[in-house]
Structures are given as structure tokens and as C-alpha cells.
Amino acid sequence: MGADLLKLALCGDVMLGRGVDQILPHPGDPELREPYVGDARSYVVLAEEASGEIPMPVDYRWPWGEALRVLEEAAPDAWVVNLETGVTRSGDFAPGKAVHYRMNPENLESLVVTRPDVCVLANNHVLDFGRRGLEETLDALAKAGLRTAGAGRDEEEAWRPAIIDLPGGGRVLVFSFGMPSSGIPPGWAATDDRPGVAYVPQPSPRQAAAIGERVRRTKRPGDVVIASVHWGSNWGYDISRDQMRFAHILINSGVDVVHGHSSHHPRPVERYRNGLVLYGCGDLIDDYEGISGYAEYRDELRLLYFVTLRPGEPADLRMAPLRARRMRLERAGHEDAAWLAAVLDRTGKRLGSRVALGPDDMLTLRAG
């Protein structure tokens, strides 16, 4: 690294489409083709029934709520989000999918307000409105000055890492790719002549080694590498041996942080050698409020992840607990923060990970 320390901020799924798009200043077409819901505004109704009235239209900062202050106080050197929605007016609903996410490009300011350094796109919703929708998404993000990784107009572009130049020298490289276990259809894979996502068929040692070779070809002395992977099921705390082995190979190949997402709630974290593995960061912004089922996972509780890297030392991790209410992020109360810490501590023991709650109600990965 070009400096004595580097501070990263990361999060899981940022789903500004569907119901969230409907409360913003420029709601797009609300049409849906879900088995039980045909109008995105239905998700707004559910949220209001669960938590109270939403003052529509909200301003662009509303969905982020207190997360904006948390990010400002942390002052990260790089901020990476998984943008899990198309940014498009396309009506080309992807066939064979039960759920489609899109946000009106005119509402993109609701993402820009957080000034993300990289939006990773290799996920199971970025092509919900076809390749035309993906190309519009790429154009809209580029026009807004936002770097992307994980999707592109061809395979080369999809696999190209986003690069953040650091003021003190060195760079942050963000590789983004996704797997079918998260719901990405194999046909969404980018090819030489077809837009799509950076697609990995399975978390095998061979696939991990191939990504490791990409890292070695690109990484320079002083660089930091984030491997952002959309994988795994929506619910549960189990981490498969294949996922663990895959993540460890990546770190052995020069990756500093494995940034996993797809689960709707936070999954265990692991410090491996000097690197860090976030197996599932959980949702940060979505429109699931008021939807019943899976209550034991308390998916209304969210985390922002803050990683500190120092040359030659193990990575430090602090996590800020938040709570979704009226489609807005609030600071989680002490009891909610304690619940999250206890769950991640219990479920991380198999990985040798212990999580503690600090006096400031921040979660901390204990030194191993």
C-alpha cells in the first residue's frame, strides 16, 4: 500500500429498484410480473402497514438515512456497493424469473449521494430487463461518473477490475463476479460478442486459481485487491467447505478482502492469514419491509462493514448496525446490535471468528 493504512467501506445488496424506486422523486413504470404482485407500489403499501407512513416523494437521501452519517464519520478511502438492480426504462422482462428489479435512471441521484467508488454488478438482477437494460445501466452509471465492475458489453469488459487510484500511491482493484448459487442464470454470462456478467460456474479450486491468476497479472506492489462475489443462498448461516476453500485460494493468490453477498442477512466473517472474508454481507437497502417469513433471521437489521488494512498486519473489521424502517436506515438500538453480535459470534466459531460488541455499539472482529 502507498500509505500506512487503508480504510475500506463495503456493504451487501443495494436494491434501489422496485418499491424503493416508487417512493423517490421520479418513480418509473411500476409494472411487475411476479406470481402474486403486479405493481411495485404494493411493496410501499406493505412497508407502510408494517412501520408507518412514508412521506412520498422522499428526497434522494431518504433510503440511506443514518447510514450517510456513519459513512461520513468513517471517512473511508474506498466505498464499494453491490448495486442489485437495473438502472433502466426497458420493459424487456427477463423470461423465467419470478422477480425483476429496475430503477428509473432519473432516480440515480439516490445512489450518487453516497459517492460510491465502485458499484459491483455481477449479480442476479442486473439483467432483469435484458441486455438492452444492462447497456442502459452501464451508460447511466458511466454518465454519473460511477465506476463499475462485474458486467460489461463483452467478457473482457465484464472481468475488467475497477481501479481506484489512492492519493498516497497504490491502487484498490475491485474484481466482481457471480455464481449460479445466487440465482444468476448461466445464459447471463458475458461472452466475446454478448453483454453480460463475469460468471463463475462453481466455487471450485480450478475457478479460484483462474481468478487468482487474473489478480497476479494485474496487481502491483502497493495495491490492495477486493474480490466481490455474489454467491450462495438467501437464508441461513452455513458456509460450505467449497466456499471456504475458494475464498482461501483467492487470499493465497493476493486478494486482501473477499466481499461476499447475496444472502438477505449478514453471514459469518473470517480472518484468514492477513486477509478477510465476508461470506455474506446481507441486504443494506431493499423493499422487503412487511413481507412475512424467515423472521428468525431478522433481516430488518443491516450492517455496514469497515475494513482497515495495514501492510504486513491482519485486517481489522468493524461493523455498524442499522435497522430498516419505512424504507429508511436508522441506527440500530443497543439490543439489536447485541443480537447481531451474538449471532455472528455464535455462527462464526466454526471459522475461528469471534465478534464482540463495543461500548459504541459497533461490532468488532476480535483478534485471532
Coordinates of C-alpha atoms in Angstrom, one line a residue:
M1 CA 0.0 0.0 0.0
G2 CA 1.1 3.5 -0.6
A3 CA 0.1 4.6 2.9
D4 CA 0.5 3.3 6.4
L5 CA -3.2 2.2 6.5
L6 CA -6.2 2.0 4.1
K7 CA -9.8 2.2 5.2
L8 CA -12.5 0.4 3.1
A9 CA -16.2 0.6 3.4
L10 CA -18.3 -2.2 2.0
C11 CA -21.9 -3.4 2.0
G12 CA -24.2 -6.0 0.6
D13 CA -27.1 -5.6 -1.7
V14 CA -28.3 -2.1 -2.5
M15 CA -31.7 -2.7 -4.1
L16 CA -32.9 0.8 -5.1
G17 CA -35.4 -0.6 -7.6
R18 CA -39.0 -1.8 -7.4
G19 CA -40.7 -0.5 -4.3
V20 CA -37.8 1.9 -3.3
D21 CA -37.9 3.4 -6.8
Q22 CA -41.6 4.2 -6.3
I23 CA -41.0 6.4 -3.3
L24 CA -38.3 8.5 -5.0
P25 CA -38.9 11.8 -6.9
H26 CA -39.2 10.1 -10.3
P27 CA -40.8 6.7 -10.0
G28 CA -40.6 4.5 -13.0
D29 CA -43.1 2.1 -14.5
P30 CA -44.4 0.1 -11.6
E31 CA -45.4 -3.0 -13.7
L32 CA -44.3 -6.3 -12.2
R33 CA -44.8 -9.9 -13.4
E34 CA -44.5 -11.7 -10.1
P35 CA -46.8 -14.6 -9.3
Y36 CA -48.7 -12.6 -6.7
V37 CA -47.7 -8.9 -7.2
G38 CA -48.2 -6.9 -10.4
D39 CA -47.5 -3.4 -9.2
A40 CA -44.3 -2.3 -7.4
R41 CA -46.3 0.2 -5.3
S42 CA -47.7 -2.8 -3.4
Y43 CA -44.3 -3.1 -1.6
V44 CA -44.7 0.5 -0.4
V45 CA -48.1 -0.3 1.0
L46 CA -46.6 -3.3 2.9
A47 CA -43.9 -1.2 4.3
E48 CA -46.3 1.5 5.5
E49 CA -48.6 -1.1 7.0
A50 CA -45.6 -2.5 9.0
S51 CA -43.9 0.7 10.1
G52 CA -45.9 3.8 9.3
E53 CA -46.4 6.4 6.6
I54 CA -43.6 7.2 4.1
P55 CA -43.7 10.9 3.1
M56 CA -43.7 10.4 -0.6
P57 CA -42.0 11.6 -2.6
V58 CA -38.9 11.3 -0.4
D59 CA -35.7 13.0 -1.2
Y60 CA -32.8 11.1 -2.7
R61 CA -31.0 10.7 0.7
W62 CA -34.1 9.1 2.4
P63 CA -33.3 5.3 1.8
W64 CA -29.8 5.8 3.2
G65 CA -30.9 7.6 6.3
E66 CA -28.4 7.4 9.2
A67 CA -26.0 5.4 7.0
L68 CA -24.9 8.6 5.4
R69 CA -23.7 10.0 8.7
V70 CA -22.0 6.7 9.6
L71 CA -20.1 6.7 6.3
E72 CA -19.2 10.4 6.7
E73 CA -17.8 9.7 10.2
A74 CA -15.8 6.7 9.0
A75 CA -14.3 8.6 6.1
P76 CA -13.2 5.6 4.1
D77 CA -10.6 5.7 1.4
A78 CA -12.8 3.5 -0.8
W79 CA -16.5 2.7 -0.7
V80 CA -17.8 -0.4 -2.6
V81 CA -21.5 -1.4 -3.0
N82 CA -23.3 -4.2 -4.7
L83 CA -25.9 -2.5 -6.9
E84 CA -28.5 -5.1 -7.3
T85 CA -30.9 -3.5 -9.8
G86 CA -31.1 -2.5 -13.4
V87 CA -31.0 1.3 -14.0
T88 CA -33.2 1.3 -17.0
R89 CA -36.6 2.2 -18.5
S90 CA -36.5 -1.1 -20.5
G91 CA -39.7 -3.2 -20.5
D92 CA -37.8 -6.4 -21.6
F93 CA -38.7 -8.6 -18.6
A94 CA -36.2 -11.4 -18.4
P95 CA -38.1 -14.7 -19.1
G96 CA -38.1 -17.4 -16.5
K97 CA -37.5 -15.1 -13.5
A98 CA -40.0 -14.6 -10.7
V99 CA -38.6 -11.2 -9.5
H100 CA -37.4 -8.2 -11.6
Y101 CA -35.7 -5.1 -10.2
R102 CA -35.3 -1.8 -12.0
M103 CA -35.0 1.8 -11.0
N104 CA -35.7 4.9 -13.2
P105 CA -32.3 6.4 -14.4
E106 CA -33.8 9.8 -13.2
N107 CA -33.6 8.5 -9.7
L108 CA -29.9 7.6 -9.9
E109 CA -29.1 10.5 -7.6
S110 CA -30.2 8.3 -4.8
L111 CA -27.1 6.3 -5.3
V112 CA -24.8 9.2 -6.2
V113 CA -25.5 10.9 -2.9
T114 CA -23.3 8.3 -1.1
R115 CA -20.4 8.8 -3.6
P116 CA -19.6 5.1 -4.1
D117 CA -16.2 4.5 -5.6
V118 CA -17.2 1.2 -7.2
C119 CA -20.6 -0.4 -8.0
V120 CA -20.2 -4.1 -8.5
L121 CA -22.8 -5.5 -10.9
A122 CA -22.2 -9.3 -11.2
N123 CA -25.5 -10.3 -9.5
N124 CA -28.8 -11.9 -10.3
H125 CA -30.8 -8.7 -11.0
V126 CA -28.6 -6.6 -13.2
L127 CA -30.0 -8.2 -16.4
D128 CA -33.6 -8.4 -15.2
F129 CA -34.6 -6.3 -18.2
G130 CA -32.5 -7.8 -20.8
R131 CA -29.2 -6.9 -22.4
R132 CA -30.7 -3.6 -23.5
G133 CA -31.5 -2.9 -19.9
L134 CA -27.9 -3.8 -18.9
E135 CA -26.4 -1.5 -21.5
E136 CA -28.6 1.4 -20.3
T137 CA -27.5 0.6 -16.8
L138 CA -23.8 0.8 -17.8
D139 CA -24.4 4.0 -19.7
A140 CA -26.3 5.6 -16.8
L141 CA -23.7 4.7 -14.2
A142 CA -20.8 5.9 -16.5
K143 CA -22.6 9.2 -17.2
A144 CA -23.0 9.7 -13.4
G145 CA -19.2 9.2 -13.0
L146 CA -19.5 5.9 -11.2
R147 CA -17.0 3.1 -11.7
T148 CA -18.4 -0.4 -12.3
A149 CA -17.1 -4.0 -12.3
G150 CA -18.6 -7.4 -12.9
A151 CA -20.7 -6.6 -16.0
G152 CA -20.0 -5.3 -19.4
R153 CA -20.7 -5.3 -23.1
D154 CA -18.4 -8.3 -23.6
E155 CA -16.5 -10.8 -21.5
E156 CA -13.3 -8.7 -21.3
E157 CA -15.2 -5.6 -20.0
A158 CA -17.2 -7.7 -17.5
W159 CA -14.0 -9.2 -16.0
R160 CA -12.0 -5.9 -16.0
P161 CA -11.4 -4.7 -12.4
A162 CA -12.5 -1.3 -11.3
I163 CA -9.4 0.7 -10.3
I164 CA -9.3 3.3 -7.6
D165 CA -6.1 5.4 -7.5
L166 CA -5.1 6.3 -4.0
P167 CA -3.7 9.8 -3.2
G168 CA -0.7 8.3 -1.3
G169 CA 0.2 5.9 -4.1
G170 CA -1.0 2.4 -4.8
R171 CA -4.4 1.4 -6.0
V172 CA -7.5 -0.5 -4.9
L173 CA -8.5 -3.1 -7.5
V174 CA -12.1 -4.4 -7.4
F175 CA -12.9 -7.7 -9.2
S176 CA -16.6 -8.6 -9.4
F177 CA -18.1 -12.0 -10.4
G178 CA -21.1 -14.1 -9.6
M179 CA -22.2 -17.7 -9.3
P180 CA -25.4 -19.6 -10.2
S181 CA -26.0 -20.4 -6.5
S182 CA -27.1 -16.8 -6.1
G183 CA -29.7 -17.2 -8.9
I184 CA -27.6 -15.9 -11.8
P185 CA -28.8 -17.7 -15.0
P186 CA -25.9 -19.3 -16.9
G187 CA -27.2 -17.5 -20.0
W188 CA -26.3 -14.2 -18.4
A189 CA -22.6 -14.9 -18.7
A190 CA -20.8 -12.3 -20.8
T191 CA -19.0 -13.7 -23.9
D192 CA -16.8 -12.3 -26.6
D193 CA -19.8 -11.0 -28.5
R194 CA -22.6 -10.8 -25.9
P195 CA -23.1 -8.4 -22.9
G196 CA -23.4 -10.0 -19.5
V197 CA -21.8 -10.6 -16.2
A198 CA -18.5 -12.1 -15.1
Y199 CA -19.8 -15.6 -14.4
V200 CA -18.2 -18.4 -12.4
P201 CA -19.9 -21.7 -12.7
Q202 CA -19.0 -23.1 -9.3
P203 CA -16.7 -22.3 -6.3
S204 CA -14.1 -24.9 -7.4
P205 CA -10.3 -24.7 -6.8
R206 CA -9.8 -24.5 -10.5
Q207 CA -12.1 -21.4 -10.9
A208 CA -10.5 -19.8 -7.8
A209 CA -7.0 -20.4 -9.3
A210 CA -8.1 -18.8 -12.6
I211 CA -9.3 -15.7 -10.8
G212 CA -6.1 -15.7 -8.7
E213 CA -4.1 -15.7 -12.0
R214 CA -6.1 -12.6 -13.1
V215 CA -5.2 -10.9 -9.8
R216 CA -1.5 -11.7 -10.1
R217 CA -1.4 -10.3 -13.7
T218 CA -2.9 -7.0 -12.6
K219 CA -1.7 -6.4 -9.0
R220 CA 1.3 -4.2 -8.5
P221 CA 3.3 -3.6 -5.3
G222 CA 1.3 -1.3 -3.1
D223 CA -2.1 -2.4 -4.5
V224 CA -5.0 -3.8 -2.5
V225 CA -7.4 -6.2 -4.1
I226 CA -11.1 -6.8 -3.3
A227 CA -12.8 -9.9 -4.8
S228 CA -16.5 -9.2 -4.8
V229 CA -18.6 -12.3 -5.3
H230 CA -22.3 -12.8 -5.5
W231 CA -22.9 -16.4 -4.3
G232 CA -24.9 -18.7 -2.1
S233 CA -28.5 -18.9 -0.9
N234 CA -30.7 -16.1 0.5
W235 CA -31.1 -17.5 4.0
G236 CA -29.0 -19.4 6.6
Y237 CA -25.7 -19.2 8.3
D238 CA -23.9 -22.3 7.0
I239 CA -20.7 -21.7 5.0
S240 CA -19.9 -24.6 2.7
R241 CA -16.4 -26.1 2.6
D242 CA -16.3 -25.2 -1.1
Q243 CA -16.9 -21.6 -0.4
M244 CA -14.2 -21.6 2.4
R245 CA -11.7 -23.3 0.2
F246 CA -12.5 -20.9 -2.7
A247 CA -12.1 -17.8 -0.5
H248 CA -8.8 -19.1 0.9
I249 CA -7.3 -19.7 -2.5
L250 CA -8.2 -16.2 -3.5
I251 CA -6.4 -14.8 -0.5
N252 CA -3.4 -17.0 -1.1
S253 CA -3.4 -15.6 -4.6
G254 CA -3.1 -12.0 -3.5
V255 CA -6.7 -10.9 -2.7
D256 CA -6.9 -8.9 0.5
V257 CA -10.7 -8.9 1.1
V258 CA -13.3 -11.3 -0.2
H259 CA -16.5 -9.3 -0.4
G260 CA -19.4 -11.9 -0.4
H261 CA -23.1 -11.0 -0.9
S262 CA -26.5 -12.5 -1.9
S263 CA -27.8 -13.5 1.5
H264 CA -30.6 -11.3 2.8
H265 CA -29.0 -11.1 6.2
P266 CA -25.4 -11.0 7.5
R267 CA -23.4 -14.2 7.5
P268 CA -20.2 -15.1 9.4
V269 CA -16.9 -13.4 8.7
E270 CA -13.4 -14.9 8.8
R271 CA -9.9 -13.6 9.2
Y272 CA -7.7 -15.8 7.1
R273 CA -4.0 -15.1 7.2
N274 CA -3.8 -11.3 6.9
G275 CA -6.9 -11.2 4.7
L276 CA -10.6 -11.0 5.4
V277 CA -13.6 -13.0 4.2
L278 CA -17.1 -11.6 4.4
Y279 CA -19.1 -14.6 3.4
G280 CA -22.4 -12.7 3.1
C281 CA -22.9 -9.0 3.9
G282 CA -26.7 -9.1 3.8
D283 CA -29.0 -6.6 2.3
L284 CA -28.4 -2.9 3.0
I285 CA -31.3 -1.3 1.1
D286 CA -34.4 -3.2 -0.1
D287 CA -38.2 -3.1 -0.2
Y288 CA -38.8 -6.3 1.9
E289 CA -40.3 -4.5 4.9
G290 CA -43.6 -6.0 5.8
I291 CA -43.0 -9.3 3.9
S292 CA -43.6 -12.3 6.2
G293 CA -41.4 -15.3 6.5
Y294 CA -37.9 -16.0 7.8
A295 CA -38.4 -13.8 10.8
E296 CA -35.8 -15.7 12.8
Y297 CA -33.1 -14.0 10.7
R298 CA -34.3 -10.5 11.5
D299 CA -33.4 -9.2 8.0
E300 CA -34.6 -5.7 9.0
L301 CA -31.1 -5.4 10.8
R302 CA -28.4 -4.4 8.4
L303 CA -24.6 -3.9 8.6
L304 CA -22.0 -1.5 7.1
Y305 CA -18.6 -3.1 7.0
F306 CA -15.4 -1.0 7.7
V307 CA -12.1 -2.7 7.0
T308 CA -8.7 -1.3 8.0
L309 CA -5.6 -2.7 6.2
R310 CA -2.0 -2.1 7.3
P311 CA 1.0 -3.5 5.5
G312 CA 2.0 -6.9 6.9
E313 CA -0.7 -7.0 9.6
P314 CA -4.0 -8.8 9.9
A315 CA -7.0 -6.9 8.6
D316 CA -9.2 -5.1 11.2
L317 CA -13.0 -5.2 10.8
R318 CA -15.7 -3.0 12.5
M319 CA -19.4 -3.3 11.6
A320 CA -22.0 -0.6 12.1
P321 CA -25.5 -2.0 12.9
L322 CA -28.5 -0.3 11.2
R323 CA -32.2 -1.0 11.1
A324 CA -34.7 -0.6 8.1
R325 CA -37.9 1.2 8.9
R326 CA -40.2 3.0 6.5
M327 CA -37.7 2.1 3.7
R328 CA -35.1 4.2 5.5
L329 CA -32.0 3.1 7.5
E330 CA -31.9 4.1 11.2
R331 CA -29.2 3.4 13.8
A332 CA -29.9 0.1 15.4
G333 CA -30.6 0.2 19.2
H334 CA -28.3 -1.5 21.7
E335 CA -30.4 -4.6 22.0
D336 CA -30.5 -5.1 18.2
A337 CA -26.7 -4.5 18.0
A338 CA -26.2 -7.0 20.7
W339 CA -28.4 -9.6 18.9
L340 CA -26.3 -9.2 15.7
A341 CA -23.1 -9.5 17.6
A342 CA -24.2 -12.7 19.4
V343 CA -25.4 -14.3 16.2
L344 CA -22.2 -13.6 14.2
D345 CA -20.1 -14.7 17.2
R346 CA -22.0 -18.0 17.5
T347 CA -22.1 -18.8 13.8
G348 CA -18.5 -17.8 13.3
K349 CA -17.0 -20.0 15.9
R350 CA -16.5 -22.8 13.3
L351 CA -14.4 -20.4 11.3
G352 CA -12.4 -19.4 14.4
S353 CA -14.1 -16.0 14.4
R354 CA -15.3 -14.2 17.5
V355 CA -17.4 -11.0 17.3
A356 CA -17.7 -8.6 20.2
L357 CA -20.0 -5.6 20.8
G358 CA -18.1 -2.4 21.8
P359 CA -19.3 0.3 24.1
D360 CA -20.2 2.4 21.0
D361 CA -22.5 -0.4 19.8
M362 CA -20.1 -1.2 16.9
L363 CA -19.4 -4.8 16.2
T364 CA -15.7 -5.8 16.1
L365 CA -14.0 -8.9 14.8
R366 CA -11.7 -10.0 17.7
A367 CA -8.0 -10.5 17.2
G368 CA -7.4 -14.2 16.5

